[in-house]
Amino acid sequence: MKSAARTVALLELLAARGDRPARLDELAEELGVPRSSMYQLLQTLIDCGWVRSDTTGSLYGIGIHALLTGTSYLDSDPHVRVVRPYLDEASDALGETIHLARLDGPDVVYLATRESHEYLRTISRVGRRIPAHAGALGKALLAERPDAELPLPDDPLPALTENTHTTRGALLGDLADVRARGHSIDREETVTGIAGFGFALRYGSPPTDAISCSVPVTRLTGSHEARVIAVMHEIRAKIENTLPRSPGAPDWR
């Protein structure tokens, strides 16, 4: 069990580093593992395709088998499969970037994205993880839960921009507004220059998935914002009508 936990911790650490490869000493120190043990683990994972190294053998990064596993997760998830065509519909109607994400502890993870048709667009990627309190997707899902049960770290909450809520009190006030209006609004809280509008998908209780539309603030007029909200409300209703809970289907945690 200890070896399995160490392997998972190593893979998660490499994945979190993104395009910043790590050296052996860094990984051993970060995980509190003897250098020799870390080296042996890395070599095993390289042989299996889960870790890769550079030509010098001194830098390590996540391997291609992590991608294969992640793709399998998306392909096997019935909700992602059903929602994808509706993301296309929202993208065609609005010409903006559309996301599907899932709550995972205190974060949301992007499961699917449709990029904007416009030259000026947001840049997102499947698998990206951001704090739930910092954006439209996360706030839409947090608002579906009682304040006492929110999966939040202690104050101060991590800030992604100068507009991110960094105290629980400020966030709770925002979530009350989300519940009243039926959707969340992110005004440059995740990325400077980008506004987002989030909608929880209520085919689970409490919901774990949400969709959003992201728009550069430079083209977010009042009329465009109203259209974004109207279209996304409609798309959410279509998804929820298509995805009632299926008897006999696995109830994934």
Coordinates of C-alpha atoms in Angstrom, one line a residue:
M1 CA 0.0 0.0 0.0
K2 CA 2.8 2.4 0.8
S3 CA 4.4 1.7 -2.6
A4 CA 1.1 2.3 -4.4
A5 CA 0.5 5.6 -2.5
R6 CA 4.1 6.7 -3.4
T7 CA 3.6 5.9 -7.0
V8 CA 0.3 7.9 -7.2
A9 CA 1.9 10.8 -5.4
L10 CA 4.8 10.9 -7.8
L11 CA 2.5 10.8 -10.9
E12 CA 0.3 13.6 -9.5
L13 CA 3.3 15.7 -8.7
L14 CA 4.7 15.3 -12.2
A15 CA 1.3 16.0 -13.7
A16 CA 0.9 19.2 -11.6
R17 CA 4.2 20.5 -12.9
G18 CA 3.0 20.6 -16.5
D19 CA 5.8 21.7 -18.8
R20 CA 8.3 22.0 -16.0
P21 CA 10.3 18.8 -15.8
A22 CA 11.7 17.7 -12.5
R23 CA 15.1 16.4 -11.4
L24 CA 15.6 13.3 -9.3
D25 CA 16.7 15.3 -6.2
E26 CA 13.6 17.6 -6.4
L27 CA 11.2 14.7 -6.6
A28 CA 12.9 12.8 -3.7
E29 CA 12.9 15.9 -1.5
E30 CA 9.3 16.9 -2.4
L31 CA 7.9 13.4 -1.5
G32 CA 10.3 12.6 1.3
V33 CA 11.6 9.5 -0.4
P34 CA 15.3 8.3 -0.4
R35 CA 17.0 9.2 -3.6
S36 CA 17.8 5.6 -4.5
S37 CA 14.2 4.5 -4.0
M38 CA 12.9 7.4 -6.1
Y39 CA 15.4 6.5 -8.9
Q40 CA 14.1 2.9 -8.9
L41 CA 10.5 4.0 -9.0
L42 CA 11.1 6.4 -11.8
Q43 CA 12.9 3.7 -13.9
T44 CA 10.0 1.3 -13.4
L45 CA 7.5 4.0 -14.5
I46 CA 9.6 4.9 -17.5
D47 CA 9.6 1.3 -18.6
C48 CA 5.8 1.2 -18.3
G49 CA 5.3 4.5 -20.1
W50 CA 3.9 6.5 -17.2
V51 CA 7.0 8.7 -16.9
R52 CA 9.4 10.0 -19.5
S53 CA 13.0 11.3 -19.3
D54 CA 15.1 13.5 -21.5
T55 CA 18.1 12.3 -23.5
T56 CA 20.4 13.0 -20.6
G57 CA 18.3 10.9 -18.2
S58 CA 18.3 13.8 -15.6
L59 CA 14.9 15.4 -16.2
Y60 CA 11.5 13.6 -15.7
G61 CA 8.0 14.4 -16.8
I62 CA 4.6 12.7 -17.0
G63 CA 4.4 10.0 -19.7
I64 CA 2.0 9.2 -22.5
H65 CA 0.2 6.5 -20.6
A66 CA -1.3 9.2 -18.4
L67 CA -2.9 10.6 -21.5
L68 CA -4.3 7.2 -22.5
T69 CA -5.8 6.8 -19.0
G70 CA -7.3 10.3 -19.0
T71 CA -8.8 9.8 -22.5
S72 CA -10.4 6.5 -21.3
Y73 CA -11.9 8.3 -18.4
L74 CA -13.6 10.8 -20.7
D75 CA -14.6 8.2 -23.3
S76 CA -16.2 6.0 -20.6
D77 CA -18.1 8.7 -18.8
P78 CA -21.8 8.7 -20.0
H79 CA -22.4 12.3 -18.9
V80 CA -19.4 13.7 -20.9
R81 CA -20.6 11.7 -23.9
V82 CA -24.1 13.1 -23.8
V83 CA -23.1 16.7 -23.0
R84 CA -20.6 17.2 -25.8
P85 CA -23.2 17.9 -28.6
Y86 CA -24.8 20.5 -26.4
L87 CA -21.4 22.2 -26.0
D88 CA -21.2 22.3 -29.8
E89 CA -24.7 23.8 -29.9
A90 CA -23.8 26.5 -27.4
S91 CA -20.6 27.3 -29.2
D92 CA -22.3 27.6 -32.6
A93 CA -25.0 29.9 -31.1
L94 CA -22.7 32.2 -29.2
G95 CA -19.3 32.0 -30.9
E96 CA -17.7 32.0 -27.5
T97 CA -15.6 29.4 -25.5
I98 CA -17.8 26.8 -23.8
H99 CA -16.6 24.5 -20.9
L100 CA -17.8 21.4 -19.1
A101 CA -16.1 20.8 -15.7
R102 CA -16.5 18.5 -12.7
L103 CA -16.0 19.3 -9.0
D104 CA -13.1 17.4 -7.4
G105 CA -12.6 18.4 -3.8
P106 CA -11.8 22.1 -3.6
D107 CA -11.2 22.3 -7.3
V108 CA -12.9 22.0 -10.7
V109 CA -11.4 20.0 -13.5
Y110 CA -12.1 20.8 -17.2
L111 CA -13.6 17.8 -19.0
A112 CA -14.4 19.3 -22.4
T113 CA -13.9 22.7 -24.1
R114 CA -15.2 24.3 -27.3
E115 CA -13.0 27.2 -28.3
S116 CA -14.4 30.5 -29.5
H117 CA -14.8 31.3 -33.2
E118 CA -13.4 34.8 -32.6
Y119 CA -9.8 35.8 -33.1
L120 CA -9.6 37.1 -29.5
R121 CA -10.4 34.0 -27.4
T122 CA -9.8 32.4 -24.0
I123 CA -7.2 29.6 -23.8
S124 CA -8.3 26.5 -21.9
R125 CA -7.5 22.8 -22.0
V126 CA -9.0 19.5 -20.9
G127 CA -7.6 18.4 -17.5
R128 CA -6.9 21.9 -16.3
R129 CA -7.6 22.3 -12.6
I130 CA -8.5 25.5 -10.8
P131 CA -9.8 26.4 -7.4
A132 CA -13.6 26.1 -7.3
H133 CA -14.0 29.5 -5.5
A134 CA -12.2 31.3 -8.2
G135 CA -14.4 30.9 -11.3
A136 CA -17.9 30.6 -12.8
L137 CA -17.9 26.8 -13.0
G138 CA -16.8 26.2 -9.4
K139 CA -19.1 28.9 -7.9
A140 CA -22.1 27.4 -9.8
L141 CA -21.4 24.1 -8.1
L142 CA -20.5 25.5 -4.7
A143 CA -23.8 27.4 -4.6
E144 CA -25.7 24.0 -4.9
R145 CA -24.3 23.0 -1.5
P146 CA -25.0 24.3 2.1
D147 CA -22.5 26.9 3.2
A148 CA -21.4 24.6 6.1
E149 CA -20.5 21.8 3.7
L150 CA -18.3 23.7 1.1
P151 CA -15.0 22.0 0.3
L152 CA -12.9 25.1 0.9
P153 CA -9.4 25.6 2.3
D154 CA -8.9 28.0 5.2
D155 CA -8.7 31.8 4.7
P156 CA -7.1 33.4 2.9
L157 CA -8.4 31.6 -0.2
P158 CA -5.9 31.4 -3.1
A159 CA -6.1 34.3 -5.5
L160 CA -5.7 33.9 -9.2
T161 CA -6.3 37.6 -10.0
E162 CA -6.9 40.7 -8.0
N163 CA -10.6 40.1 -8.3
T164 CA -10.7 36.6 -6.8
H165 CA -12.5 36.2 -3.5
T166 CA -9.9 35.5 -0.9
T167 CA -12.2 35.3 2.2
R168 CA -15.0 32.8 3.0
G169 CA -17.3 35.7 3.9
A170 CA -16.9 37.4 0.5
L171 CA -17.4 34.1 -1.3
L172 CA -20.6 33.3 0.7
G173 CA -22.1 36.6 -0.3
D174 CA -21.4 35.9 -3.9
L175 CA -22.9 32.3 -3.6
A176 CA -26.1 33.8 -2.2
D177 CA -26.4 35.9 -5.3
V178 CA -25.7 32.8 -7.5
R179 CA -28.6 30.9 -5.8
A180 CA -30.9 33.9 -6.3
R181 CA -30.2 34.3 -10.0
G182 CA -29.7 30.7 -11.0
H183 CA -26.2 31.1 -12.5
S184 CA -22.8 32.3 -11.4
I185 CA -20.7 35.2 -12.8
D186 CA -16.9 35.4 -12.8
R187 CA -15.8 39.0 -13.7
E188 CA -12.0 38.5 -14.2
E189 CA -11.7 36.3 -11.1
T190 CA -9.9 33.5 -12.9
V191 CA -8.2 35.2 -15.8
T192 CA -7.7 39.0 -16.1
G193 CA -9.7 40.2 -19.1
I194 CA -12.2 37.3 -19.1
A195 CA -15.7 37.0 -17.8
G196 CA -17.5 33.7 -17.2
F197 CA -21.0 32.6 -16.7
G198 CA -21.6 29.2 -15.0
F199 CA -24.5 26.8 -14.8
A200 CA -24.7 23.7 -12.6
L201 CA -26.1 20.6 -14.2
R202 CA -28.6 19.2 -11.8
Y203 CA -28.7 15.6 -12.9
G204 CA -27.0 14.6 -9.7
S205 CA -27.7 15.6 -6.1
P206 CA -25.7 17.6 -5.3
P207 CA -24.5 18.4 -8.8
T208 CA -20.9 17.7 -9.6
D209 CA -20.8 19.0 -13.2
A210 CA -21.3 22.4 -14.6
I211 CA -21.1 24.2 -18.0
S212 CA -19.9 27.8 -18.6
C213 CA -19.3 30.4 -21.3
S214 CA -16.2 32.5 -21.2
V215 CA -16.1 35.9 -23.0
P216 CA -13.3 38.5 -23.3
V217 CA -14.6 41.6 -21.4
T218 CA -13.6 43.8 -24.4
R219 CA -16.6 42.4 -26.3
L220 CA -19.0 41.8 -23.4
T221 CA -21.7 44.3 -24.1
G222 CA -24.9 44.3 -22.1
S223 CA -26.9 42.8 -25.0
H224 CA -24.3 40.1 -25.5
E225 CA -24.2 39.2 -21.8
A226 CA -28.0 38.8 -21.9
R227 CA -27.8 36.6 -24.9
V228 CA -25.1 34.4 -23.3
I229 CA -27.2 33.9 -20.2
A230 CA -30.3 33.1 -22.1
V231 CA -28.6 30.6 -24.4
M232 CA -26.8 28.9 -21.6
H233 CA -29.9 28.6 -19.5
E234 CA -31.6 26.9 -22.5
I235 CA -28.6 24.6 -23.1
R236 CA -28.6 23.6 -19.4
A237 CA -32.3 22.7 -19.6
K238 CA -31.8 20.5 -22.7
I239 CA -28.9 18.7 -21.0
E240 CA -30.9 18.1 -17.8
N241 CA -33.9 16.8 -19.8
T242 CA -31.6 14.4 -21.7
L243 CA -29.7 13.1 -18.6
P244 CA -32.1 11.9 -15.9
R245 CA -30.5 9.4 -13.5
S246 CA -30.4 6.0 -15.2
P247 CA -31.5 3.0 -13.2
G248 CA -28.8 0.4 -12.9
A249 CA -26.0 2.8 -14.1
P250 CA -22.9 3.0 -11.8
D251 CA -23.3 5.9 -9.3
W252 CA -19.7 7.1 -9.5
R253 CA -18.3 8.9 -6.5

